[in-house]
Amino acid sequence: MVGDPKQAIYRFRGADVGSYAEARGAIARRWPNNIVQITANFRSRPGILSHINRCFATPLSAQNQPGYVELAPTLDPPDRDLPCAAKITIDLPPDSRAAWIRDAEAEAVADLCVRLIGNVTVQDEDGALAPLTPGGIALLAPTGSELWRYERAFEARGLPIASQAGKGLFRRQEVQDLVALLRVLADGGDTLGFGALMRGPLVGLSEEELLDITAGLPPLADRPDAIPRFSLATDPDHVAHPVARRVLTILQDLRRRARATTPALLLAEAVERLAVRSILSAREGDRSARAAANVEALLERARPYGIKGMKRFARDVSRDWRDGAAYSEGRVDADGDAIEIITIHSAKGLEWPVVIPINTATLLRSREPFVHRADDDTLHWVIGDVVPPELRAALETDDESQMRERERLWYVACTRARELLIVPELAQAEQKSWARVVNLGHHALPELDVSRLTPAPMPTIADPPNMQTAELFATERAIVEEAAIPLIWVRPSDLDPDRLEAVEAITLDAGDAPEVDLPVGAGRVRGLLLHKMMEEVLTHEVVEDVERLAGRARELIAELVMDPEGGDGLPDADEIAVTVWRTLQLPEVVALRDRLIPEWPVYALFKSGSQCNALAGRIDAIAFDGDRAEVVLDWKSDVNPSEEIVRIHCGQLKDYLRATKARRGALVYMTPGLVHWVK
């Protein structure tokens, strides 16, 4: 069993350091010699370890702590003038607020990093010496409160940052741009969202250009004296501005498909067609990776809305943006190019040449209303003015446990540094803040003086020259086309008029208009009902009884949303029930009944010469012989199928036989009670 209880910092996830201590104690009582203390440290310089041993030996050896064993260095001291462990003092007037302390600390740390980068030689992971890069610096925060203040200070100095700890996703401009785009895609009548998108930096039309576009629109036919409005419903041919016309055309095309496409796919296509990533790259410069990561974060957040739909997603995102909800930004792969801002919890297991704890003026969180006491597995809380007798003891135990873990969290933060540990001294921080959890021995640390270091210019990597020519492009394109195999999708079920088109189903809120294709005509509705009833009988959801079948058919018919202009009436529930029952009595169906599995999805690839057919479909029912498909059944609602219709149906069934490798299949025409076998 291997573990370091000094790094037990996940109490909020249910981890209990007492479990480790109990297991270790049990082993020590029976096999005292089996406890091996691991003290060799292969990460940090001796100066850092000396400071850590000095600061944490006492608090981590106290009651309810796992005990402390001093860390022994394995590295030699560095060959440089700067100390390995140092402090920077943040001077502020007494009684300064936490926000003021954060701003002052952010400015001081940003100035410090500007001078360290390129001027301090550090050892990389391979042991080679190299100048410090932005990616070699980590700012570790105990919480994510107001980290945007630090991000602002670093961006003002042109320093690249990768924030993994901030909760300010909706403060970012690129996210606000996408919020406006979402609102337009979800509601074509949202003129505020449309105006924000067109006027915002993503499209960039000026107010004068928007007024000129509006003035150039033709008068309304029903209200010639009214001023026309430039909106998503405007005909693009009436818009003279080329950028506005192009964006309007794209938005209208996307909006038309909002009812049958998941928000994630539609938003991803919008980002691609509107060149959002290219615009952000030009707008953000060296910080474009962060903006691109935030775009990906919003796209990822759209994935769970595949059923809820675009309207619900836009409403939820708009609400979070309006309320300033705290959401983590997208994760940037810094790869040595950016200073990382990361929470201490997320930093466990990682290391950097330079580590600077920040944001420690943040106040400690107040206790939760419910307290779980682990020693007797009891739950305690206050109900109104009633205080349970053992609540005080439970609260004291919980407070003690939280404080001990906070001490260990500081230990984890300080042990992430390899070359340089810099601890800001915040004399104005309140007693109940993170800065007061552990005495970090500022009195024994030297002040880090980098005034003699001149800020080094940020290294820039020149783009390689573009050697592409029209001839070279044409040659490479021909090579790609020759090597690419065209993929042609084959969906046999789409040809059946009695099957719904395979589109993404979107659920609706009460009062919303239907957003899926409505069944047209009783013939098609009858086919849908027959397929649904056969499925429910084979899954044992409906009892095979004519009266029960008729009752279920009436329930399904009552749930239908019919096209009021369709002209055809609803199918008869009794006729549906009799047709289903009669189909189930066919000898060919009876022989397979116990092994039939309904609505079996099937996917397959068929290569033929220079092209590849990809089949996707749903088999009405399939029977297996062990692991091998034996028979495929296809229910048909046709009343009097012609020879041409039967030939088409045979072709569909043969595709399914080829995909499943079943030996035979049958077209079951339910209305006349005919079975047509296909091999």
XYZ file of C-alpha atoms in Angstrom:
679
model
C 0.000 0.000 0.000
C 1.507 3.310 -1.131
C 0.254 6.764 -0.219
C 1.146 10.165 1.132
C -1.486 11.186 3.716
C 0.050 14.675 3.845
C -1.543 15.194 0.415
C -5.060 14.088 1.388
C -7.042 17.071 0.072
C -10.205 15.576 -1.406
C -12.465 15.508 1.631
C -15.209 17.229 -0.373
C -15.377 14.102 -2.558
C -15.732 11.788 0.415
C -12.039 10.926 0.887
C -11.114 10.457 4.538
C -7.475 10.575 5.618
C -8.513 8.670 8.731
C -9.094 5.570 6.607
C -5.462 5.588 5.514
C -4.259 6.185 9.060
C -6.399 3.312 10.346
C -5.060 0.917 7.691
C -1.485 1.991 8.364
C -1.980 1.555 12.107
C -3.355 -1.961 11.621
C -0.291 -2.951 9.593
C 2.082 -1.321 12.096
C 0.560 -3.218 15.020
C 1.045 -6.583 13.358
C 4.129 -5.985 11.206
C 6.023 -3.002 12.660
C 8.887 -3.372 10.188
C 6.594 -3.141 7.179
C 6.173 0.645 7.428
C 8.645 2.300 5.046
C 8.898 6.100 5.126
C 9.536 7.623 1.691
C 11.538 10.794 2.230
C 13.646 11.238 -0.930
C 12.366 14.121 -3.061
C 13.367 14.128 -6.724
C 11.489 17.289 -7.692
C 12.534 20.333 -5.680
C 15.793 22.111 -4.968
C 17.216 21.863 -1.401
C 16.268 25.446 -0.549
C 12.600 24.778 -1.282
C 12.561 21.558 0.771
C 14.246 23.247 3.720
C 11.519 25.886 3.792
C 8.758 23.265 3.445
C 10.202 21.191 6.304
C 10.440 24.288 8.471
C 6.841 25.399 7.799
C 4.944 22.105 7.822
C 6.702 19.891 10.368
C 4.664 21.293 13.260
C 1.162 21.674 11.733
C 1.233 18.285 9.983
C 2.392 16.570 13.196
C -0.494 17.952 15.241
C -3.480 15.960 16.450
C -5.716 14.642 13.649
C -2.873 15.006 11.170
C -1.030 12.034 9.645
C 2.381 13.056 11.008
C 5.330 14.603 9.231
C 8.572 13.112 7.975
C 11.148 15.556 6.662
C 11.815 15.528 2.930
C 15.401 14.856 1.856
C 16.714 16.509 -1.340
C 18.327 14.546 -4.156
C 19.175 17.592 -6.300
C 22.065 20.005 -5.885
C 21.523 23.726 -5.223
C 21.164 25.774 -8.435
C 23.963 27.885 -9.845
C 22.241 31.289 -9.719
C 21.959 34.318 -7.470
C 18.218 34.083 -6.784
C 17.075 32.142 -3.699
C 15.010 28.995 -4.238
C 12.342 30.083 -1.748
C 11.515 33.766 -1.442
C 8.712 36.230 -0.795
C 7.292 39.368 -2.348
C 5.635 41.859 -0.029
C 2.348 43.421 -1.098
C 2.184 46.862 0.522
C -1.322 48.208 1.061
C -3.024 50.515 3.548
C -4.562 48.881 6.633
C -8.152 47.598 6.363
C -7.820 47.046 2.612
C -10.629 45.072 1.050
C -10.066 41.672 -0.488
C -10.636 43.072 -3.998
C -7.938 45.703 -3.455
C -5.538 43.084 -2.172
C -6.205 40.907 -5.222
C -5.593 43.814 -7.609
C -2.326 44.765 -5.886
C -1.155 41.155 -5.760
C -2.059 40.651 -9.432
C -0.040 43.695 -10.479
C 2.978 42.675 -8.391
C 2.959 39.055 -9.573
C 2.520 40.109 -13.215
C 5.472 42.532 -12.960
C 7.528 39.786 -11.329
C 6.781 37.274 -14.091
C 7.648 39.795 -16.802
C 11.154 40.066 -15.340
C 11.639 36.364 -14.615
C 10.742 35.092 -18.087
C 13.815 34.777 -20.261
C 16.173 35.978 -17.506
C 16.210 32.995 -15.145
C 17.814 29.714 -16.128
C 15.931 26.648 -14.937
C 16.277 22.923 -15.384
C 13.639 21.332 -17.575
C 12.186 17.841 -17.158
C 15.029 16.353 -19.206
C 17.668 17.940 -16.959
C 18.834 20.512 -19.519
C 19.265 24.169 -18.538
C 17.200 26.700 -20.459
C 15.736 30.186 -19.956
C 12.403 30.249 -18.139
C 9.391 30.310 -20.471
C 5.819 31.399 -19.625
C 4.814 27.743 -19.461
C 7.277 27.200 -16.628
C 5.265 29.372 -14.234
C 2.177 28.237 -12.336
C -0.073 30.457 -10.253
C -1.833 28.222 -7.729
C -5.074 29.458 -6.198
C -6.962 27.863 -3.292
C -10.262 28.937 -4.897
C -11.398 30.389 -8.209
C -12.857 33.593 -6.737
C -12.282 36.645 -8.952
C -9.303 35.220 -10.793
C -10.221 37.479 -13.677
C -8.345 40.231 -11.837
C -5.110 38.280 -12.262
C -5.935 37.426 -15.868
C -6.503 41.111 -16.600
C -3.142 42.111 -15.138
C -1.265 39.493 -17.155
C -3.062 40.257 -20.402
C -2.319 43.967 -19.949
C 1.397 43.090 -20.074
C 1.049 40.841 -23.078
C 1.778 37.676 -21.115
C 0.095 34.516 -22.406
C -2.005 32.749 -19.790
C -3.962 29.496 -19.647
C -6.582 29.737 -16.940
C -7.766 26.374 -15.644
C -9.178 27.731 -12.423
C -11.304 30.731 -13.366
C -15.086 30.636 -13.348
C -15.560 33.630 -15.629
C -16.610 31.891 -18.824
C -19.512 34.288 -19.388
C -17.294 37.334 -18.870
C -15.341 36.513 -22.025
C -16.199 38.452 -25.177
C -16.115 35.404 -27.447
C -18.717 33.693 -25.254
C -20.947 36.765 -25.286
C -20.687 36.735 -29.092
C -21.875 33.130 -29.145
C -24.714 33.887 -26.723
C -26.075 36.415 -29.241
C -25.649 33.867 -32.044
C -27.487 31.225 -30.018
C -30.423 33.499 -29.362
C -30.797 34.258 -33.070
C -30.673 30.564 -34.024
C -33.220 29.690 -31.342
C -35.678 32.515 -32.032
C -35.846 34.311 -35.351
C -37.870 37.070 -33.727
C -35.182 37.937 -31.151
C -34.289 41.350 -32.543
C -32.101 42.174 -29.537
C -29.958 39.102 -30.125
C -29.858 39.789 -33.883
C -28.777 43.378 -33.315
C -26.139 42.363 -30.755
C -24.707 39.845 -33.194
C -24.621 42.207 -36.165
C -23.328 45.133 -34.104
C -20.918 43.027 -32.050
C -17.301 42.220 -32.901
C -18.144 38.877 -34.510
C -19.779 40.610 -37.515
C -18.675 44.157 -36.775
C -21.254 46.321 -38.544
C -21.304 49.923 -37.392
C -24.474 51.751 -36.404
C -24.234 53.841 -39.562
C -24.024 50.709 -41.716
C -27.041 49.189 -39.958
C -29.032 52.397 -40.556
C -28.030 52.401 -44.237
C -29.154 48.756 -44.567
C -32.513 49.588 -42.969
C -32.974 52.653 -45.165
C -32.365 50.566 -48.281
C -35.095 48.021 -47.517
C -38.284 48.186 -49.605
C -41.470 49.435 -47.890
C -43.815 46.930 -46.320
C -46.672 45.843 -48.567
C -49.329 46.013 -45.850
C -47.916 49.105 -44.102
C -46.178 51.312 -46.673
C -45.768 54.205 -44.214
C -43.999 52.070 -41.565
C -40.231 51.905 -41.342
C -39.062 48.413 -42.388
C -37.012 46.448 -39.871
C -33.746 44.681 -40.598
C -34.179 41.245 -39.016
C -33.591 37.572 -39.611
C -36.737 37.514 -41.775
C -35.330 40.117 -44.192
C -34.848 38.941 -47.773
C -31.046 38.857 -48.380
C -31.617 40.169 -51.924
C -32.826 43.427 -50.368
C -29.558 43.895 -48.421
C -26.860 45.690 -50.379
C -24.107 45.415 -47.757
C -22.020 42.348 -48.761
C -21.032 41.277 -45.244
C -24.540 41.676 -43.859
C -26.035 39.811 -46.829
C -23.608 36.896 -46.454
C -24.153 36.587 -42.685
C -27.943 36.898 -43.084
C -27.989 34.117 -45.694
C -26.008 31.798 -43.416
C -28.184 32.549 -40.398
C -31.404 31.921 -42.298
C -30.137 28.572 -43.569
C -29.078 27.519 -40.074
C -32.325 28.731 -38.523
C -34.394 26.642 -40.961
C -32.650 23.506 -39.667
C -32.816 24.388 -35.972
C -35.877 22.157 -35.510
C -34.240 18.985 -36.795
C -30.587 19.405 -35.754
C -29.096 19.146 -32.287
C -27.794 22.396 -30.761
C -24.237 21.065 -30.639
C -24.161 20.248 -34.358
C -25.929 23.431 -35.419
C -23.729 25.679 -33.291
C -20.586 23.897 -34.499
C -21.663 24.485 -38.106
C -22.417 28.138 -37.332
C -18.944 28.576 -35.841
C -17.425 27.040 -38.954
C -19.458 28.922 -41.563
C -19.123 32.276 -39.811
C -15.320 31.759 -39.507
C -15.481 32.376 -35.757
C -12.120 30.728 -35.040
C -10.362 32.742 -37.740
C -11.910 35.955 -36.444
C -10.817 35.151 -32.886
C -7.302 34.323 -34.062
C -7.000 37.714 -35.737
C -8.705 39.521 -32.850
C -6.937 37.889 -29.909
C -3.458 37.420 -31.358
C -1.267 35.455 -28.943
C -4.284 34.863 -26.692
C -6.367 33.174 -29.385
C -5.840 29.711 -27.857
C -7.790 30.761 -24.797
C -10.638 32.180 -26.864
C -10.764 29.057 -29.025
C -10.865 26.863 -25.910
C -13.844 28.846 -24.610
C -15.673 28.314 -27.893
C -15.076 24.585 -27.523
C -16.307 24.752 -23.918
C -19.622 26.250 -25.026
C -19.937 23.672 -27.818
C -19.332 20.921 -25.277
C -21.979 22.381 -23.009
C -24.491 22.091 -25.866
C -24.148 18.302 -26.122
C -26.629 17.376 -23.348
C -29.307 19.412 -25.149
C -29.660 16.981 -28.039
C -33.216 16.210 -26.879
C -34.148 19.430 -25.072
C -33.463 21.456 -28.198
C -32.030 24.811 -29.229
C -34.653 26.943 -27.495
C -33.978 25.409 -24.102
C -30.218 25.654 -24.589
C -30.434 29.316 -25.604
C -32.696 30.089 -22.628
C -30.381 28.385 -20.150
C -27.242 30.009 -21.540
C -28.869 33.446 -21.687
C -29.962 33.085 -18.066
C -26.463 32.066 -16.952
C -24.924 34.979 -18.865
C -27.430 37.434 -17.394
C -26.935 36.143 -13.844
C -23.146 36.003 -14.145
C -23.088 32.279 -13.372
C -19.688 30.835 -12.492
C -18.517 28.379 -15.162
C -15.010 27.187 -15.831
C -13.332 28.374 -18.999
C -12.170 26.010 -21.696
C -9.019 24.070 -21.007
C -5.994 25.298 -22.952
C -3.140 22.970 -23.782
C -0.418 25.356 -22.651
C 2.449 23.162 -23.874
C 5.064 25.515 -22.396
C 3.671 28.621 -24.074
C 1.486 30.136 -21.352
C 1.486 30.856 -17.637
C -0.970 28.516 -15.984
C -3.567 29.683 -13.456
C -4.828 26.565 -11.750
C -6.465 25.559 -8.482
C -4.348 23.729 -5.916
C -6.671 20.738 -6.067
C -6.085 20.450 -9.821
C -2.334 20.912 -9.393
C -1.825 17.756 -7.362
C 0.513 15.407 -9.203
C 1.890 18.224 -11.389
C 5.010 20.358 -11.105
C 6.488 23.553 -12.535
C 9.880 25.292 -12.321
C 8.290 28.360 -10.703
C 5.252 28.256 -8.404
C 3.510 31.310 -6.944
C 0.488 30.854 -4.636
C -2.072 33.609 -5.340
C -5.525 34.780 -4.280
C -4.949 33.763 -0.662
C -6.782 36.860 0.627
C -9.970 34.953 -0.187
C -12.017 34.211 2.916
C -12.562 30.623 3.982
C -15.894 29.123 3.056
C -18.545 28.984 5.729
C -19.585 25.553 6.903
C -22.302 23.587 5.168
C -25.740 23.423 6.857
C -25.465 19.626 7.051
C -22.576 18.074 8.961
C -21.602 14.430 8.564
C -19.572 12.961 11.419
C -17.538 10.088 10.080
C -16.607 8.393 13.370
C -20.197 7.328 14.071
C -21.658 7.929 10.574
C -24.277 10.424 11.777
C -25.777 13.510 10.126
C -26.422 16.740 12.047
C -28.167 20.003 11.136
C -30.234 22.851 12.604
C -33.994 22.817 12.050
C -35.393 26.284 12.633
C -34.320 27.332 16.136
C -33.896 23.768 17.363
C -30.255 22.822 18.009
C -29.710 19.059 18.416
C -27.720 18.201 21.544
C -24.738 16.749 19.674
C -24.631 19.415 16.951
C -21.941 21.492 18.667
C -19.612 18.503 18.949
C -20.279 17.584 15.317
C -19.552 21.163 14.192
C -16.329 21.265 16.150
C -15.245 17.956 14.636
C -16.111 19.173 11.137
C -14.303 22.501 11.593
C -11.243 20.702 12.896
C -11.246 18.316 9.934
C -11.614 21.166 7.436
C -8.788 23.167 8.982
C -6.432 20.176 8.962
C -7.177 19.576 5.280
C -6.522 23.239 4.439
C -3.090 22.882 6.019
C -2.416 19.869 3.821
C -3.630 21.837 0.790
C -0.930 24.433 1.446
C 1.614 21.625 1.677
C 0.562 20.366 -1.757
C 0.864 23.875 -3.213
C 4.382 24.449 -1.939
C 5.670 21.037 -3.037
C 4.736 21.683 -6.701
C 7.802 23.940 -7.217
C 11.014 22.601 -8.741
C 13.292 25.639 -8.976
C 11.637 28.629 -7.364
C 8.865 28.997 -4.771
C 7.634 32.575 -4.402
C 5.159 33.304 -1.586
C 3.398 36.701 -1.561
C 3.140 38.223 1.913
C -0.277 39.795 2.496
C -0.141 41.605 5.822
C -3.641 43.019 5.290
C -5.352 39.661 4.734
C -8.055 38.842 7.250
C -7.592 36.243 9.956
C -10.227 33.979 8.383
C -8.561 33.974 4.974
C -6.448 31.342 3.252
C -3.335 33.420 3.914
C -3.663 32.678 7.647
C -4.191 28.910 7.485
C -0.475 28.091 7.847
C 2.422 30.202 9.025
C 4.529 30.185 5.878
C 7.518 31.680 7.625
C 7.648 34.950 5.729
C 9.973 36.327 8.398
C 12.605 33.752 7.397
C 12.230 34.207 3.644
C 14.347 36.721 1.753
C 12.622 39.386 -0.314
C 12.903 38.506 -3.990
C 14.610 41.425 -5.714
C 14.337 41.315 -9.488
C 14.741 45.018 -10.113
C 18.063 44.384 -11.835
C 16.395 42.067 -14.348
C 15.304 43.799 -17.518
C 12.128 42.438 -19.072
C 13.173 40.230 -21.966
C 11.254 40.473 -25.224
C 8.733 37.701 -25.642
C 10.048 35.199 -28.171
C 8.059 35.120 -31.370
C 8.047 32.270 -33.812
C 7.942 33.506 -37.366
C 5.453 31.801 -39.618
C 7.134 29.744 -42.317
C 6.851 31.213 -45.797
C 3.863 30.050 -47.808
C 5.276 27.948 -50.642
C 1.838 26.999 -51.952
C 1.098 27.786 -55.586
C -1.958 27.188 -57.720
C -0.167 24.397 -59.586
C 1.014 22.722 -56.381
C -2.458 22.991 -54.874
C -4.031 21.396 -57.948
C -1.499 18.556 -57.841
C -2.107 17.839 -54.162
C -5.851 18.045 -54.642
C -5.672 15.456 -57.401
C -3.674 13.155 -55.117
C -6.277 13.502 -52.350
C -9.191 12.898 -54.700
C -7.525 9.795 -56.118
C -6.874 8.364 -52.653
C -10.269 9.305 -51.196
C -13.077 6.789 -51.417
C -16.499 8.478 -51.790
C -18.889 7.529 -49.002
C -22.537 7.157 -50.039
C -25.136 6.716 -47.300
C -27.893 4.184 -47.901
C -30.968 4.346 -45.642
C -33.505 1.772 -46.820
C -36.174 2.841 -44.302
C -36.263 6.380 -45.693
C -37.982 5.072 -48.814
C -40.958 3.773 -46.848
C -43.840 6.278 -46.622
C -45.062 4.568 -43.442
C -41.877 5.269 -41.482
C -40.925 8.618 -39.980
C -37.836 10.264 -41.404
C -34.782 9.593 -39.220
C -34.151 13.070 -37.804
C -33.159 14.264 -34.349
C -36.292 14.425 -32.195
C -36.633 17.639 -30.192
C -38.896 17.793 -27.145
C -40.987 20.894 -26.642
C -42.089 23.079 -23.787
C -45.785 23.618 -23.243
C -47.092 26.128 -25.760
C -44.239 25.722 -28.236
C -45.077 24.968 -31.841
C -44.270 21.431 -33.038
C -40.704 21.172 -34.302
C -40.815 17.779 -36.036
C -42.471 16.753 -39.262
C -46.155 15.965 -38.750
C -47.649 12.733 -40.055
C -49.435 13.397 -43.325
C -52.516 11.381 -44.246
C -54.227 8.442 -42.609
C -52.300 5.990 -44.809
C -48.984 7.037 -43.367
C -50.368 7.377 -39.851
C -51.837 3.882 -40.126
C -48.418 2.524 -41.091
C -46.772 4.276 -38.162
C -49.337 2.850 -35.766
C -48.956 -0.682 -37.131
C -45.176 -0.558 -36.724
C -45.491 0.875 -33.206
C -48.049 -1.748 -32.159
C -45.922 -4.621 -33.509
C -42.932 -3.289 -31.578
C -44.861 -3.058 -28.310
C -46.270 -6.566 -28.677
C -42.805 -8.046 -29.315
C -41.378 -6.167 -26.301
C -44.298 -7.460 -24.186
C -45.537 -3.943 -23.452
C -48.961 -4.848 -24.859
C -50.826 -8.113 -24.353
C -51.690 -10.003 -27.550
C -55.444 -9.572 -27.230
C -57.694 -7.805 -29.734
C -59.461 -5.682 -27.111
C -56.168 -4.736 -25.419
C -54.643 -3.930 -28.802
C -57.592 -1.732 -29.734
C -57.347 0.140 -26.441
C -53.666 0.796 -26.983
C -54.313 1.922 -30.547
C -56.865 4.466 -29.282
C -54.280 5.792 -26.782
C -51.712 6.252 -29.525
C -54.195 7.953 -31.851
C -55.146 10.395 -29.065
C -51.481 11.370 -28.693
C -51.023 12.171 -32.383
C -50.527 15.757 -33.558
C -52.143 15.852 -36.970
C -51.785 18.351 -39.765
C -55.134 20.230 -39.732
C -54.890 20.702 -43.509
C -54.021 17.093 -44.227
C -57.543 16.270 -45.314
C -57.445 12.591 -44.325
C -59.137 11.242 -41.241
C -57.629 9.178 -38.473
C -57.266 5.405 -38.850
C -59.693 3.104 -37.096
C -58.356 1.660 -33.834
C -60.299 -1.579 -34.149
C -58.999 -2.175 -37.680
C -55.432 -1.538 -36.472
C -55.898 -4.058 -33.649
C -57.322 -6.755 -35.935
C -54.527 -6.270 -38.488
C -51.835 -6.596 -35.821
C -53.475 -9.658 -34.266
C -53.904 -11.336 -37.671
C -50.249 -10.691 -38.546
C -49.114 -12.321 -35.316
C -51.125 -15.443 -36.246
C -49.364 -15.944 -39.591
C -47.549 -19.320 -39.508
C -44.289 -17.751 -40.656
C -44.427 -15.251 -37.774
C -45.564 -17.799 -35.201
C -42.561 -20.011 -36.033
C -40.158 -17.166 -35.197
C -42.161 -15.393 -32.496
C -40.110 -16.435 -29.446
C -36.859 -15.222 -31.029
C -37.980 -11.970 -32.662
C -36.274 -8.766 -31.560
C -38.010 -5.559 -32.763
C -36.493 -2.331 -34.107
C -32.947 -3.667 -34.533
C -30.459 -0.922 -35.595
C -28.012 -1.926 -38.283
C -24.924 -0.256 -39.728
C -22.588 -1.626 -42.400
C -19.966 -0.619 -44.978
C -19.979 -2.056 -48.498
C -16.986 -1.301 -50.716
C -17.554 -1.471 -54.426
C -14.707 -0.376 -56.665
C -13.913 3.292 -56.136
C -16.830 4.026 -53.817
C -18.087 2.883 -50.436
C -21.730 2.543 -49.414
C -22.559 3.108 -45.750
C -25.850 1.546 -44.705
C -27.836 2.813 -41.726
C -31.288 1.561 -40.919
C -33.719 -0.076 -38.524
C -34.861 -3.632 -39.093
C -38.493 -4.118 -38.049
C -37.746 -7.518 -36.476
C -34.845 -9.949 -36.523
C -34.392 -13.517 -35.281
C -31.027 -14.940 -34.208
C -29.759 -18.498 -34.169
C -27.231 -18.241 -31.359
C -24.967 -15.324 -32.286
C -25.839 -15.442 -35.963
C -28.689 -13.539 -37.610
C -31.074 -16.038 -39.197
C -34.217 -14.230 -40.423
C -35.031 -10.571 -41.061
C -38.684 -9.458 -41.116
C -39.962 -6.217 -42.645
C -43.535 -5.154 -41.779
C -45.383 -3.457 -44.644
C -48.707 -1.634 -44.321
C -49.450 -1.551 -48.074
C -53.048 -2.528 -48.871
C -52.466 -3.775 -52.427
C -48.737 -3.609 -53.335
C -47.890 -3.608 -57.036
C -45.109 -5.693 -58.555
C -42.925 -2.582 -58.779
C -43.452 -1.801 -55.080
C -42.626 -5.405 -54.141
C -39.459 -5.212 -56.237
C -38.360 -2.049 -54.401
C -39.130 -3.633 -51.041
C -37.070 -6.704 -51.995
C -34.115 -4.450 -52.741
C -34.383 -2.864 -49.293
C -34.587 -6.240 -47.619
C -31.559 -7.531 -49.537
C -29.541 -4.604 -48.165
C -30.481 -5.719 -44.649
C -29.629 -9.345 -45.422
C -26.250 -8.295 -46.720
C -25.570 -6.137 -43.662
C -26.614 -8.778 -41.118
C -25.470 -11.843 -43.134
C -28.856 -13.416 -42.417
C -29.717 -16.366 -44.652
C -33.220 -15.178 -45.557
C -35.772 -12.447 -45.007
C -39.490 -11.901 -45.397
C -41.667 -9.003 -46.468
C -44.791 -9.254 -44.320
C -47.688 -7.381 -45.939
C -49.895 -7.013 -42.892
C -53.158 -5.856 -44.514
C -53.622 -8.718 -47.052
C -51.746 -11.163 -44.791
C -49.119 -12.094 -47.396
C -45.504 -13.168 -46.728
C -42.909 -12.776 -49.492
C -39.610 -14.579 -48.804
C -36.301 -13.166 -50.013
C -32.945 -14.978 -49.978
